[in-house]
GROMACS .gro file of C-alpha atoms in nm:
model
  211
    1UNK     CA    1   0.799  10.485  23.384
    2UNK     CA    2   1.100  10.748  23.384
    3UNK     CA    3   0.866  11.142  23.233
    4UNK     CA    4   0.978  11.280  22.913
    5UNK     CA    5   1.107  11.550  22.979
    6UNK     CA    6   0.952  11.768  22.716
    7UNK     CA    7   0.669  11.601  22.510
    8UNK     CA    8   0.735  11.350  22.240
    9UNK     CA    9   0.611  11.655  21.982
   10UNK     CA   10   0.797  11.902  22.100
   11UNK     CA   11   1.029  11.930  21.844
   12UNK     CA   12   1.170  12.246  21.900
   13UNK     CA   13   1.395  12.031  22.252
   14UNK     CA   14   1.581  11.888  21.976
   15UNK     CA   15   1.860  12.063  21.752
   16UNK     CA   16   1.976  11.910  21.468
   17UNK     CA   17   2.398  11.999  21.460
   18UNK     CA   18   2.396  11.571  21.591
   19UNK     CA   19   2.081  11.410  21.468
   20UNK     CA   20   2.300  11.107  21.548
   21UNK     CA   21   2.253  11.203  21.893
   22UNK     CA   22   1.865  11.291  21.900
   23UNK     CA   23   1.798  10.963  21.769
   24UNK     CA   24   2.026  10.715  22.018
   25UNK     CA   25   1.797  11.021  22.278
   26UNK     CA   26   1.455  10.928  22.122
   27UNK     CA   27   1.492  10.546  22.096
   28UNK     CA   28   1.633  10.519  22.458
   29UNK     CA   29   1.254  10.699  22.572
   30UNK     CA   30   1.102  10.544  22.377
   31UNK     CA   31   1.223  10.179  22.507
   32UNK     CA   32   1.256  10.335  22.901
   33UNK     CA   33   0.815  10.389  22.858
   34UNK     CA   34   0.700  10.165  22.611
   35UNK     CA   35   0.995   9.837  22.606
   36UNK     CA   36   1.215   9.775  22.343
   37UNK     CA   37   0.972   9.695  22.128
   38UNK     CA   38   0.736  10.007  22.196
   39UNK     CA   39   0.869  10.190  21.911
   40UNK     CA   40   0.896  10.231  21.460
   41UNK     CA   41   1.190  10.376  21.340
   42UNK     CA   42   0.886  10.613  21.195
   43UNK     CA   43   0.813  10.705  21.598
   44UNK     CA   44   1.195  10.844  21.636
   45UNK     CA   45   1.155  11.018  21.304
   46UNK     CA   46   0.873  11.186  21.415
   47UNK     CA   47   0.968  11.240  21.788
   48UNK     CA   48   1.281  11.426  21.670
   49UNK     CA   49   1.115  11.571  21.345
   50UNK     CA   50   1.227  11.431  21.015
   51UNK     CA   51   1.173  11.241  20.798
   52UNK     CA   52   1.221  10.848  20.793
   53UNK     CA   53   1.461  10.880  20.532
   54UNK     CA   54   1.734  11.061  20.744
   55UNK     CA   55   1.691  10.809  20.979
   56UNK     CA   56   1.888  10.608  20.720
   57UNK     CA   57   2.209  10.859  20.697
   58UNK     CA   58   2.369  10.756  21.020
   59UNK     CA   59   2.114  10.346  21.098
   60UNK     CA   60   2.139  10.039  20.860
   61UNK     CA   61   1.745  10.021  21.036
   62UNK     CA   62   1.597   9.992  21.375
   63UNK     CA   63   1.812   9.731  21.525
   64UNK     CA   64   2.154   9.948  21.428
   65UNK     CA   65   2.030  10.214  21.622
   66UNK     CA   66   1.909   9.949  21.858
   67UNK     CA   67   2.208   9.817  21.891
   68UNK     CA   68   2.411  10.187  21.934
   69UNK     CA   69   2.163  10.191  22.254
   70UNK     CA   70   2.313   9.945  22.392
   71UNK     CA   71   2.615  10.021  22.278
   72UNK     CA   72   2.606  10.363  22.497
   73UNK     CA   73   2.373  10.114  22.766
   74UNK     CA   74   2.748   9.912  22.855
   75UNK     CA   75   2.926  10.185  22.830
   76UNK     CA   76   2.732  10.414  23.106
   77UNK     CA   77   2.724  10.078  23.278
   78UNK     CA   78   3.102   9.978  23.278
   79UNK     CA   79   3.177  10.407  23.441
   80UNK     CA   80   2.911  10.319  23.701
   81UNK     CA   81   3.150  10.007  23.835
   82UNK     CA   82   3.451  10.165  23.772
   83UNK     CA   83   3.362  10.422  24.012
   84UNK     CA   84   3.258  10.180  24.264
   85UNK     CA   85   3.587   9.931  24.187
   86UNK     CA   86   3.814  10.285  24.271
   87UNK     CA   87   3.650  10.454  24.507
   88UNK     CA   88   3.698  10.476  24.883
   89UNK     CA   89   3.737  10.129  25.123
   90UNK     CA   90   3.829   9.829  25.184
   91UNK     CA   91   3.789   9.578  24.868
   92UNK     CA   92   3.512   9.399  25.052
   93UNK     CA   93   3.366   9.771  25.086
   94UNK     CA   94   3.412   9.865  24.693
   95UNK     CA   95   3.275   9.527  24.503
   96UNK     CA   96   2.932   9.543  24.730
   97UNK     CA   97   2.939   9.879  24.617
   98UNK     CA   98   2.970   9.784  24.314
   99UNK     CA   99   2.681   9.582  24.313
  100UNK     CA  100   2.456   9.919  24.417
  101UNK     CA  101   2.560  10.053  24.139
  102UNK     CA  102   2.488   9.780  23.944
  103UNK     CA  103   2.096   9.829  24.065
  104UNK     CA  104   2.084  10.197  24.075
  105UNK     CA  105   2.165  10.214  23.666
  106UNK     CA  106   1.924   9.971  23.628
  107UNK     CA  107   1.705  10.174  23.774
  108UNK     CA  108   1.769  10.505  23.669
  109UNK     CA  109   1.833  10.457  23.315
  110UNK     CA  110   1.591  10.160  23.214
  111UNK     CA  111   1.557  10.246  22.814
  112UNK     CA  112   2.007  10.108  22.910
  113UNK     CA  113   1.954   9.833  23.047
  114UNK     CA  114   1.622   9.664  22.846
  115UNK     CA  115   1.814   9.742  22.536
  116UNK     CA  116   2.185   9.577  22.695
  117UNK     CA  117   2.031   9.273  22.738
  118UNK     CA  118   1.769   9.234  22.469
  119UNK     CA  119   1.958   9.490  22.114
  120UNK     CA  120   2.153   9.141  21.915
  121UNK     CA  121   2.385   9.307  21.734
  122UNK     CA  122   2.266   9.281  21.330
  123UNK     CA  123   2.520   9.013  21.148
  124UNK     CA  124   2.521   8.899  20.763
  125UNK     CA  125   2.219   8.634  20.649
  126UNK     CA  126   2.360   8.290  20.860
  127UNK     CA  127   2.598   8.389  21.062
  128UNK     CA  128   2.531   8.472  21.481
  129UNK     CA  129   2.567   8.787  21.638
  130UNK     CA  130   2.925   8.978  21.696
  131UNK     CA  131   2.996   8.977  22.050
  132UNK     CA  132   2.974   9.352  22.144
  133UNK     CA  133   3.277   9.449  22.367
  134UNK     CA  134   3.075   9.612  22.579
  135UNK     CA  135   2.964   9.333  22.695
  136UNK     CA  136   3.345   9.249  22.849
  137UNK     CA  137   3.384   9.564  23.038
  138UNK     CA  138   3.198   9.483  23.277
  139UNK     CA  139   3.251   9.098  23.295
  140UNK     CA  140   3.632   9.208  23.368
  141UNK     CA  141   3.531   9.467  23.569
  142UNK     CA  142   3.373   9.319  23.748
  143UNK     CA  143   3.621   9.007  23.774
  144UNK     CA  144   3.876   9.240  23.921
  145UNK     CA  145   3.715   9.315  24.169
  146UNK     CA  146   3.654   8.935  24.289
  147UNK     CA  147   4.029   8.856  24.234
  148UNK     CA  148   4.166   9.229  24.467
  149UNK     CA  149   3.879   9.123  24.710
  150UNK     CA  150   3.918   8.748  24.778
  151UNK     CA  151   4.364   8.753  24.671
  152UNK     CA  152   4.351   8.402  24.751
  153UNK     CA  153   4.154   8.218  24.488
  154UNK     CA  154   3.804   8.013  24.506
  155UNK     CA  155   3.967   7.626  24.535
  156UNK     CA  156   4.083   7.663  24.161
  157UNK     CA  157   3.754   7.796  24.043
  158UNK     CA  158   3.810   8.079  23.763
  159UNK     CA  159   3.671   8.327  23.909
  160UNK     CA  160   3.525   8.412  23.571
  161UNK     CA  161   3.267   8.135  23.671
  162UNK     CA  162   3.166   8.332  24.040
  163UNK     CA  163   3.133   8.704  23.874
  164UNK     CA  164   2.913   8.497  23.624
  165UNK     CA  165   2.756   8.366  23.939
  166UNK     CA  166   2.753   8.701  24.093
  167UNK     CA  167   2.627   8.884  23.795
  168UNK     CA  168   2.304   8.650  23.710
  169UNK     CA  169   2.166   8.725  24.031
  170UNK     CA  170   2.229   9.072  24.047
  171UNK     CA  171   2.089   9.017  23.668
  172UNK     CA  172   1.737   8.877  23.828
  173UNK     CA  173   1.718   9.083  24.129
  174UNK     CA  174   1.692   9.356  23.903
  175UNK     CA  175   1.534   9.270  23.690
  176UNK     CA  176   1.203   9.167  23.939
  177UNK     CA  177   1.241   9.477  24.088
  178UNK     CA  178   1.190   9.707  23.731
  179UNK     CA  179   0.841   9.376  23.737
  180UNK     CA  180   0.693   9.500  24.042
  181UNK     CA  181   0.802   9.105  24.126
  182UNK     CA  182   1.005   9.215  24.439
  183UNK     CA  183   0.879   9.100  24.806
  184UNK     CA  184   0.855   9.439  25.019
  185UNK     CA  185   0.762   9.404  25.320
  186UNK     CA  186   0.818   9.414  25.703
  187UNK     CA  187   1.123   9.264  25.830
  188UNK     CA  188   1.209   9.172  25.401
  189UNK     CA  189   1.499   9.297  25.300
  190UNK     CA  190   1.507   9.579  25.054
  191UNK     CA  191   1.673   9.531  24.691
  192UNK     CA  192   2.092   9.655  24.790
  193UNK     CA  193   2.027   9.401  25.099
  194UNK     CA  194   1.916   9.102  24.948
  195UNK     CA  195   2.210   9.147  24.618
  196UNK     CA  196   2.489   9.223  24.894
  197UNK     CA  197   2.375   8.924  25.185
  198UNK     CA  198   2.320   8.677  24.864
  199UNK     CA  199   2.644   8.801  24.621
  200UNK     CA  200   2.843   8.721  24.972
  201UNK     CA  201   2.702   8.384  25.063
  202UNK     CA  202   2.816   8.347  24.667
  203UNK     CA  203   3.155   8.475  24.688
  204UNK     CA  204   3.239   8.390  25.073
  205UNK     CA  205   3.072   8.035  24.991
  206UNK     CA  206   3.308   7.974  24.668
  207UNK     CA  207   3.623   8.086  24.894
  208UNK     CA  208   3.542   7.841  25.204
  209UNK     CA  209   3.569   7.530  24.911
  210UNK     CA  210   3.919   7.610  24.918
  211UNK     CA  211   3.949   7.346  25.278
   0.00000   0.00000   0.00000
């Protein structure tokens, strides 16, 4: 787990010109340290040195705070994927670097990563949660990268279907690595090599079906 930059009781590290940002950072830290269910609004308030009632000036409740952390996580993930996609090299090199950026994000930002895939936006009673706009940002970048890297397509298969497979593979490897369940040792690939080989096998296999 990433260490705290300051002690949890060190209230002097927060300056409440922007309490909302301090609360988001506190929640991100708690999630990284303890998991999504590992803190309460009272914990967040105590960490930033305010009363629990002060939190409700910015968030309707704990789920709203978690959803804001998830939104920030999606923004950061999309930014990293975008930088990889716009980098130097061939389209295939840029495409594989997107996978490396994804795994690095999952490792370096465990709080954001957990919130992205576990937090759910609040919805009126009886209604399904509204989709996050940021979900589509990162996914659209992946679809764009597939279309650029493989302009001949995938034998009529919608590139969005291939993108979902790539994302599922990436998420699986990132999750196994975070849990310490990814086998390692002499002769075994790193998580980056494993993802690169798996993704290339998937997309090249899909492209080969063209014939």
